Coordinates of C-alpha atoms in Angstrom, one line a residue:
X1 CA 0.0 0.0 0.0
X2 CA 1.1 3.4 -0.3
X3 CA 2.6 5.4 2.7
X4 CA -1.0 7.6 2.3
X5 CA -2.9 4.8 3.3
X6 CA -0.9 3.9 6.8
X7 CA -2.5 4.1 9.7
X8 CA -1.1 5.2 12.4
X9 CA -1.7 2.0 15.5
X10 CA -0.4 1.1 18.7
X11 CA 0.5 -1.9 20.8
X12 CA 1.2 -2.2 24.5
X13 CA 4.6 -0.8 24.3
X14 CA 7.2 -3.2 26.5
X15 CA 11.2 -3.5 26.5
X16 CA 13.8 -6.1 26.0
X17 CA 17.8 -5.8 27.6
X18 CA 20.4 -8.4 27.0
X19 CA 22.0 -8.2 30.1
X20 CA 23.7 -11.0 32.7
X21 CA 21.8 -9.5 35.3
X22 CA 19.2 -11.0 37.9
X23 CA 15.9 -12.5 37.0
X24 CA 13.6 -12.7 34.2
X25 CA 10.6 -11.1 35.0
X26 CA 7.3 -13.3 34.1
X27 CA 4.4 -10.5 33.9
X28 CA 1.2 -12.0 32.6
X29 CA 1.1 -9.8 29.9
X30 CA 4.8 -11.6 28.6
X31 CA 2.9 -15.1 29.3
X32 CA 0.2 -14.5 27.5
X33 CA 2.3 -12.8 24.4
X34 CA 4.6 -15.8 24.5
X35 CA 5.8 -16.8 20.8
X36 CA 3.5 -14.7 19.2
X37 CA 3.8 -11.8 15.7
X38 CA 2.9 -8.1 16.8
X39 CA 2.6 -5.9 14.2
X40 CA 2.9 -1.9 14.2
X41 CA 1.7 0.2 11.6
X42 CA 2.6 3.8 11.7
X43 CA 4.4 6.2 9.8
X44 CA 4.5 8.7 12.6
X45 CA 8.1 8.8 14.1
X46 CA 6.6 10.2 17.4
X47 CA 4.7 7.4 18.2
X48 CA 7.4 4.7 16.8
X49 CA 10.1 6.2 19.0
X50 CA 7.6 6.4 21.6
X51 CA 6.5 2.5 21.0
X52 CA 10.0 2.2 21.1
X53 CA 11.3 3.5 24.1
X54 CA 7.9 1.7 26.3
X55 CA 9.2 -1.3 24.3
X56 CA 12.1 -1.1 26.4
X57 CA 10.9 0.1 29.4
X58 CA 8.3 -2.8 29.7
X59 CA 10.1 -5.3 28.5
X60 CA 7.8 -7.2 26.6
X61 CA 8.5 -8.3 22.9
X62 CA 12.0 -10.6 24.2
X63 CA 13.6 -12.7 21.2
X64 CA 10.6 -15.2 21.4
X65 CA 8.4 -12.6 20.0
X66 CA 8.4 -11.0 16.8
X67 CA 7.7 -7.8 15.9
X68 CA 6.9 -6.5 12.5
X69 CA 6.6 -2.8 12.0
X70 CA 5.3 -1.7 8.5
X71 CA 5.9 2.4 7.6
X72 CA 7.2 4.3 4.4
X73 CA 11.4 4.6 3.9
X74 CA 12.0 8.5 5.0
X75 CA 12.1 6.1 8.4
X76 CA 14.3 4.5 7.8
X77 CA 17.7 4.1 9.6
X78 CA 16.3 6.5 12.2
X79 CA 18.8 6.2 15.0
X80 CA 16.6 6.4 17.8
X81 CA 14.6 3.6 16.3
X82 CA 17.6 1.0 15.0
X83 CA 19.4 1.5 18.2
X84 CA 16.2 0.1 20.2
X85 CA 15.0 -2.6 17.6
X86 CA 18.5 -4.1 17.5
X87 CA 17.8 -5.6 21.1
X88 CA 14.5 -7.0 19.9
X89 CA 13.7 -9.3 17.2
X90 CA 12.2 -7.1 14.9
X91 CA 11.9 -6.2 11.2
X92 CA 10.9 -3.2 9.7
X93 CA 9.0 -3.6 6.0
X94 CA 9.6 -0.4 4.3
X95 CA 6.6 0.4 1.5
X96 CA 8.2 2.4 -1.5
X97 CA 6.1 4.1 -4.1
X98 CA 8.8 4.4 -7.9
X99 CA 6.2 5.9 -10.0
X100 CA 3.0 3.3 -10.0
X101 CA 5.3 0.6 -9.0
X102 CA 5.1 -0.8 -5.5
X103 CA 8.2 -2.4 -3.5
X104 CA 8.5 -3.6 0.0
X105 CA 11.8 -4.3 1.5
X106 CA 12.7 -5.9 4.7
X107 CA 15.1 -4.9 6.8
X108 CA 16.4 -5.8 10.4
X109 CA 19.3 -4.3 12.4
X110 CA 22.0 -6.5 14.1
X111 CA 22.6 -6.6 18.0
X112 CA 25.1 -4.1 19.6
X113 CA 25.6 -2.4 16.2
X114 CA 27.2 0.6 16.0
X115 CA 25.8 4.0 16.5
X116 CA 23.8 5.0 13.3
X117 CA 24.9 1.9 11.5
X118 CA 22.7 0.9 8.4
X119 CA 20.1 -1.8 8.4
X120 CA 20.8 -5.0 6.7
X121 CA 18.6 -5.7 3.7
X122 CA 16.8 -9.3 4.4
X123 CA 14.6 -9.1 1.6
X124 CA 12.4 -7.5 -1.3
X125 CA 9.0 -7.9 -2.9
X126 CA 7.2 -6.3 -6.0
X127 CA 4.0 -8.1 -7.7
X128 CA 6.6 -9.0 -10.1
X129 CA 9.0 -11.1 -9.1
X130 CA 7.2 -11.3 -4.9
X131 CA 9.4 -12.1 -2.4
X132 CA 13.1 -12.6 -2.8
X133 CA 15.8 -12.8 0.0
X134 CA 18.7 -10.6 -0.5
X135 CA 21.1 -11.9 2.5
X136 CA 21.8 -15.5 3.4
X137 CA 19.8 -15.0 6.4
X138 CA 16.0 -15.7 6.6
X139 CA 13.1 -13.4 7.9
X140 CA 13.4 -13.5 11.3
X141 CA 16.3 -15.0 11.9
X142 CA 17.6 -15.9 15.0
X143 CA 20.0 -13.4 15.3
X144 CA 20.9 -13.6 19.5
X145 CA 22.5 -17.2 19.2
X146 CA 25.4 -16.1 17.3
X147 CA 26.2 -12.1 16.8
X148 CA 27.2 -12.3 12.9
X149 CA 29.0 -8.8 13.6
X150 CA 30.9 -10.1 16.5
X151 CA 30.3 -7.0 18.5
X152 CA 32.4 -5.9 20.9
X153 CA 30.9 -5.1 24.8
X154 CA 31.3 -3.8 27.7
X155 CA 30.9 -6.0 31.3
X156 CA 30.9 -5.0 34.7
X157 CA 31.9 -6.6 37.6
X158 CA 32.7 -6.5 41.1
X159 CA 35.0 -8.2 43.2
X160 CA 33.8 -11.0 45.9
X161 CA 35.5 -14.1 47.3
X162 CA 37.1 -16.4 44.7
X163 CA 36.2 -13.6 42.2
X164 CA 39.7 -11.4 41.9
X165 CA 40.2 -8.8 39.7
X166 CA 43.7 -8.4 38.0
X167 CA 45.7 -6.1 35.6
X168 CA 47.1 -7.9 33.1
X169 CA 48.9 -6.7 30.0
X170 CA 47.2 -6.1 26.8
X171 CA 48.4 -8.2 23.8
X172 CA 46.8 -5.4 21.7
X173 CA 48.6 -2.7 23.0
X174 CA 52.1 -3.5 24.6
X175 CA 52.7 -1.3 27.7
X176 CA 48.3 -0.9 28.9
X177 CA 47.1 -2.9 30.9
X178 CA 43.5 -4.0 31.3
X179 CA 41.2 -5.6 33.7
X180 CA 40.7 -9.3 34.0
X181 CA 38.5 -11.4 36.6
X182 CA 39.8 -14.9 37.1
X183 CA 36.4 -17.5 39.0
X184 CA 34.4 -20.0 37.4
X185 CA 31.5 -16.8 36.5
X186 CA 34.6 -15.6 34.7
X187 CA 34.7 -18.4 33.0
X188 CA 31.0 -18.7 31.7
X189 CA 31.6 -15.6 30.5
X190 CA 33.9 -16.6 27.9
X191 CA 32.5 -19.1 26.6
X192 CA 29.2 -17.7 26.3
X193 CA 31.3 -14.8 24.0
X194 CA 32.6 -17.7 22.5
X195 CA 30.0 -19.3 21.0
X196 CA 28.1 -16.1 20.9
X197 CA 30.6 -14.2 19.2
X198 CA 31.7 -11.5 20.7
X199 CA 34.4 -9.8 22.4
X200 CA 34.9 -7.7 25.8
X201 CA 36.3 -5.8 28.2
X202 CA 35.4 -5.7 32.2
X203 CA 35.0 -2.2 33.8
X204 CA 33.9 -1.9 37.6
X205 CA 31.2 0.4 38.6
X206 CA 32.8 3.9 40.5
X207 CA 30.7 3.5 43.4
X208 CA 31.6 -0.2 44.0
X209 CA 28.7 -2.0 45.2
X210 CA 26.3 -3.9 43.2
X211 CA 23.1 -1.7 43.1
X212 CA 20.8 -0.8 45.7
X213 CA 17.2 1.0 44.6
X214 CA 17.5 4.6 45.7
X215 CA 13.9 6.4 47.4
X216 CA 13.3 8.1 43.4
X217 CA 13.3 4.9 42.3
X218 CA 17.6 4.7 40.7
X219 CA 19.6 1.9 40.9
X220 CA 23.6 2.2 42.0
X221 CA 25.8 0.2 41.1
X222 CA 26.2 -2.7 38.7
X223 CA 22.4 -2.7 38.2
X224 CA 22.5 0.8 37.7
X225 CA 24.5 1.1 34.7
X226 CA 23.1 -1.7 33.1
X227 CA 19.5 -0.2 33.5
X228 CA 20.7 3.2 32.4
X229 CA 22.6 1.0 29.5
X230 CA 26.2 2.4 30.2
X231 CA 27.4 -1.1 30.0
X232 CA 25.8 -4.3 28.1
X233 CA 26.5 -7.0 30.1
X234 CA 26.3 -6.8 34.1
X235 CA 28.4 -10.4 35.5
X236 CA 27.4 -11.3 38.7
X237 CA 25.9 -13.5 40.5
X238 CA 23.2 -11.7 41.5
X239 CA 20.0 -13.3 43.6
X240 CA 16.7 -13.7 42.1
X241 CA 14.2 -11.7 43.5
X242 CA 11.2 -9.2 42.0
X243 CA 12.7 -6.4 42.9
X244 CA 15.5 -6.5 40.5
X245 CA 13.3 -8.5 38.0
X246 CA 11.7 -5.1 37.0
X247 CA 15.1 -3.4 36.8
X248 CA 17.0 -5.7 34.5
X249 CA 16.7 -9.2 32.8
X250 CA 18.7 -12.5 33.1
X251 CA 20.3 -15.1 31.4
X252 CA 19.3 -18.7 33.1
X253 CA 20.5 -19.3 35.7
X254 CA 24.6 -20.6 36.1
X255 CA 24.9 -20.6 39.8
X256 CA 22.5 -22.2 42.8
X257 CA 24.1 -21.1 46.3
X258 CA 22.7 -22.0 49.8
X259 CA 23.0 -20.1 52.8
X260 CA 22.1 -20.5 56.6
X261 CA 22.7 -19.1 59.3
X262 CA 24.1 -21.0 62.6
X263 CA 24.1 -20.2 66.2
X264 CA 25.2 -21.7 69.5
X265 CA 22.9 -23.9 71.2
X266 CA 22.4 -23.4 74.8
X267 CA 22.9 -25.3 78.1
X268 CA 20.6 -28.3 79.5
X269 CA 18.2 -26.3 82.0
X270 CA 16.1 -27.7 84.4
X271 CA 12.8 -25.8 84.4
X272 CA 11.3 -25.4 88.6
X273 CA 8.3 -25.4 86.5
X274 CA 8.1 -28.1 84.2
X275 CA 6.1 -30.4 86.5
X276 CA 3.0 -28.2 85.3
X277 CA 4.0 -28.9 81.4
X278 CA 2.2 -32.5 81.2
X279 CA -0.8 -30.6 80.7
X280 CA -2.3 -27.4 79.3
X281 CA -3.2 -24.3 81.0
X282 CA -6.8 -24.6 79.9
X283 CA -7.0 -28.5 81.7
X284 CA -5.4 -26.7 84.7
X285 CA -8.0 -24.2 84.9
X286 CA -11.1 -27.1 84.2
X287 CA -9.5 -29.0 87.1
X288 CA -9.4 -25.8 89.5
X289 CA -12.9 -24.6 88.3
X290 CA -14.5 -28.6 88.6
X291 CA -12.8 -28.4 92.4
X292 CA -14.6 -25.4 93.3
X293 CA -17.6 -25.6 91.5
X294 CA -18.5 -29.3 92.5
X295 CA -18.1 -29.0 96.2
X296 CA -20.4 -26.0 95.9
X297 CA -23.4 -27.9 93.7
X298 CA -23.2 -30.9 96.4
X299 CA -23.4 -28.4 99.3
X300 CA -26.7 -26.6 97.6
X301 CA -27.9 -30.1 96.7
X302 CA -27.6 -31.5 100.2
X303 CA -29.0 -28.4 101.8
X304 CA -32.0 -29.5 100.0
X305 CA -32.2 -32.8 101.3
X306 CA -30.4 -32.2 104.9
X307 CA -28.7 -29.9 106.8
X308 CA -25.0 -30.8 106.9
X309 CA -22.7 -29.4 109.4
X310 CA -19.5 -27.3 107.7
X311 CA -17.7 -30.2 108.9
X312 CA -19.4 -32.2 106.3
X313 CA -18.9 -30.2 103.7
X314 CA -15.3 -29.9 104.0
X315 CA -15.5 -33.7 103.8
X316 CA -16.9 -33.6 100.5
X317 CA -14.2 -31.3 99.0
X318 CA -11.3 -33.0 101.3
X319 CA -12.5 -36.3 98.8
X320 CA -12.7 -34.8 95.7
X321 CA -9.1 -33.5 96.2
X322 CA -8.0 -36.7 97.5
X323 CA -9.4 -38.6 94.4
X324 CA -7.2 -36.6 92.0
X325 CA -4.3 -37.1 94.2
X326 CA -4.6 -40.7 94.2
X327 CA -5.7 -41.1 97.7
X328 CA -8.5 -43.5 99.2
X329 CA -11.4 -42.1 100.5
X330 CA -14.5 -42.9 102.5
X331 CA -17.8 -42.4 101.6
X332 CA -20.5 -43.0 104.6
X333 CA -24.2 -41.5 105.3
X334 CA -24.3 -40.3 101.9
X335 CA -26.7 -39.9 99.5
X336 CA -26.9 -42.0 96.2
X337 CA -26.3 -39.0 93.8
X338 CA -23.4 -38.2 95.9
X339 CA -21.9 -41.8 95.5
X340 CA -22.7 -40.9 91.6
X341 CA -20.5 -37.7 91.7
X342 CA -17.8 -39.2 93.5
X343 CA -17.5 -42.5 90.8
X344 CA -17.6 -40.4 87.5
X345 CA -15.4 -37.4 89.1
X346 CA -13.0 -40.5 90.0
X347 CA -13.2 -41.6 86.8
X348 CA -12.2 -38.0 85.2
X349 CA -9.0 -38.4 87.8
X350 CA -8.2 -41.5 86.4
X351 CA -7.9 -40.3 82.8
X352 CA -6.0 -37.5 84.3
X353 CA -3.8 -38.5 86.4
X354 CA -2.4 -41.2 83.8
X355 CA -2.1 -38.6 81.1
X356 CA -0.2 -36.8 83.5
X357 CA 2.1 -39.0 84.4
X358 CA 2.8 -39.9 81.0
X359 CA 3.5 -36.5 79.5
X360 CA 5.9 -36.0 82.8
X361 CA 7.8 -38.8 82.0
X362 CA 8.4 -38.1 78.0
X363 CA 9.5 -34.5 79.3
X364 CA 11.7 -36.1 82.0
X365 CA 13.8 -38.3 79.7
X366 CA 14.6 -35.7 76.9
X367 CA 16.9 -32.6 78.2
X368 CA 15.4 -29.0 77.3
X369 CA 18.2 -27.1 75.8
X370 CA 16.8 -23.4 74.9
X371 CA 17.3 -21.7 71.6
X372 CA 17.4 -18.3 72.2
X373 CA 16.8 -17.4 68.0
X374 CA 13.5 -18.7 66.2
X375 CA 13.5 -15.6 63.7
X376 CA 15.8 -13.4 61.7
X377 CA 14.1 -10.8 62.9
X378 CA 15.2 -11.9 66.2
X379 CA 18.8 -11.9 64.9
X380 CA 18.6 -8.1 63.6
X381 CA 16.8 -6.7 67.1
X382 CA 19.4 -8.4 69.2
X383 CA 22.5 -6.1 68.8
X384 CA 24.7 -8.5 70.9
X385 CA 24.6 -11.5 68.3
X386 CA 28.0 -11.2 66.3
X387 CA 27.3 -12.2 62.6
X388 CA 30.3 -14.0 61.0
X389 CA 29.8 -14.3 57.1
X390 CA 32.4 -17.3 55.2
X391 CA 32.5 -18.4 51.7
X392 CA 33.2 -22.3 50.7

């Protein structure tokens, strides 16, 4: 079609960052877009750039998903607009209008090219001879397994345990030296820009840490200049977590560390109060309550039947008690429903008394050493633990 007859359209606008740093974030919106074409039409360079730079920022269309944008060729090679569809795997189908004669050409822009470096021409079509290819590569092609380019990049890195950073002479230039990082990460590294192909350099970030979020919402660190794209490549490790799964993406992941924390266990202790540990507060309350309450109902009861003298009544509570303390008792003069009460409250005892003893002897035979840290919150409000951090 002509460039007249464009529309200009819009898609949710989403970013995508080759970068070795944490996490790959899994939005819905990237699930549900999984493997799939989007397709922009426009021939308004405000709202491509725009479409653009949300591209980026949302992190959306990653290699899996293409993106085709159709527009007219006065955009084309626009650096704002290679420079961002480099690090996406897009294509841009350029309509031309010679004379009556339509033409459509295809172009895509390498990874990590240089500033305002051309597109390569993929392929062509006129109704005459439709669609030819014009490269050795295909639409689409998979063009972040190997860089054909061989770009070169810039890492950052930080020193850590077993992760050293050394000046060593440059073969390219006698007399300069250059920073190297000697681990097993270091390692990965090359042969990921082996079999990638590309070349790099390490540089360390100036404030030397590897990137906090700042209260507006900045990174520091290695994070930061990765997310503000002074650097392509941020080498690690860094931990998977959310937070810096909206900052950056990740390769998969080459590392998987454990930590824990350890602290001294205390001393046996005896407890002056474990005899009332057999049983729970709220069974030592029933039996107090059922001690008190059930003297009182026989003495209301019996004061129905027959006047008892005090000395009676204490009789009746002196036997209740007795029957949870495994004492004998003697029951004379009394009433049947008395006899009643005193069989089923001996038979509550009995249950009792045997759970009791029980539970007293589990606790007896295993030693109750206390641990004075259940929570790490408990580690941070104690300001006399000592933390001691090692690396194996």
């Amino acid at each position: 079609m002509p460039p007249s007859t464009i529309e200009r359209g819009g898609v949710v606008p989403v970013k995508s960052r080759c970068a070795v740093c944490p996490g790959v974030q899994s939005a819905p919106v990237r699930q549900v877009s999984w493997c799939v074409t989007v397709v922009v039409v426009s021939d308004d360079l405000a709202f491509l750039a725009a479409f653009a730079q949300w591209s980026l920022k949302g992190r959306l269309l990653v290699s899996s998903t293409r993106l085709l944008v159709l527009t007219d060729d006065s955009l084309l090679n626009h650096p704002t607009l290679s420079g961002i569809y480099s690090k996406m795997n897009a294509m841009l189908l350029v309509v031309k209008n010679l004379n009556e004669l339509q033409e459509c050409s295809v172009y895509m822009q390498q990874p990590y090219s240089p500033q305002r470096a051309l597109m390569l021409k993929v392929a062509s079509w006129t109704p005459r001879r439709g669609l030819t290819l014009t490269s050795s590569l295909q639409l689409f092609p998979d063009k972040f397994s190997r860089l054909s380019n061989g770009p070169h990049l810039v890492v950052a890195s930080e020193t850590y345990p077993t992760h050293d950073p050394v000046m060593v002479d440059d073969p390219k230039t006698p007399g300069r030296k250059v920073l190297r990082f000697f681990s097993a990460l270091a390692k990965v590294l090359q042969l990921l820009a082996d079999t990638t192909n590309f070349t790099y350099t390490y540089v360390r970030p100036h404030d030397g840490i590897w990137g906090t979020q700042q209260s507006d919402g900045s990174w520091t660190g290695m994070v930061g200049i990765v997310r503000r794209e002074e650097v392509e490549i941020g080498l690690g490790p860094f931990p998977l977590n959310n937070l810096l799964n909206e900052a950056v993406d990740a390769t998969w992941p080459v590392t998987i560390e454990y930590g824990r924390l350890l602290g001294g266990r205390g001393q046996p202790e005896v407890d002056p109060w474990g005899f009332l540990f057999p049983l729970e507060p709220l069974v030592w309350a029933a039996i107090l309550a059922a001690l008190l309450v059930l003297p009182l109902a026989m003495c209301l009861m019996s004061s129905c039947f027959s006047l008892k003298t005090p000395a009676e009544w204490m009789d009746d509570t002196f036997n209740l008690v007795s029957l949870i303390s495994n004492q004998g008792i003697m029951v004379q003069n009394n009433w049947w429903w008395e006899r009643v009460v005193m069989a089923v409250w001996g038979l509550v005892t009995v249950v009792l008394t045997q759970s009791y003893a029980g539970n007293l002897m589990a606790l007896l035979a295993v030693r109750h050493i206390p641990q004075p840290i259940q929570s790490l919150e408990e580690i941070v409000n104690d300001h006399s633990v000592a933390l001691l951090v090692s690396h194996v």
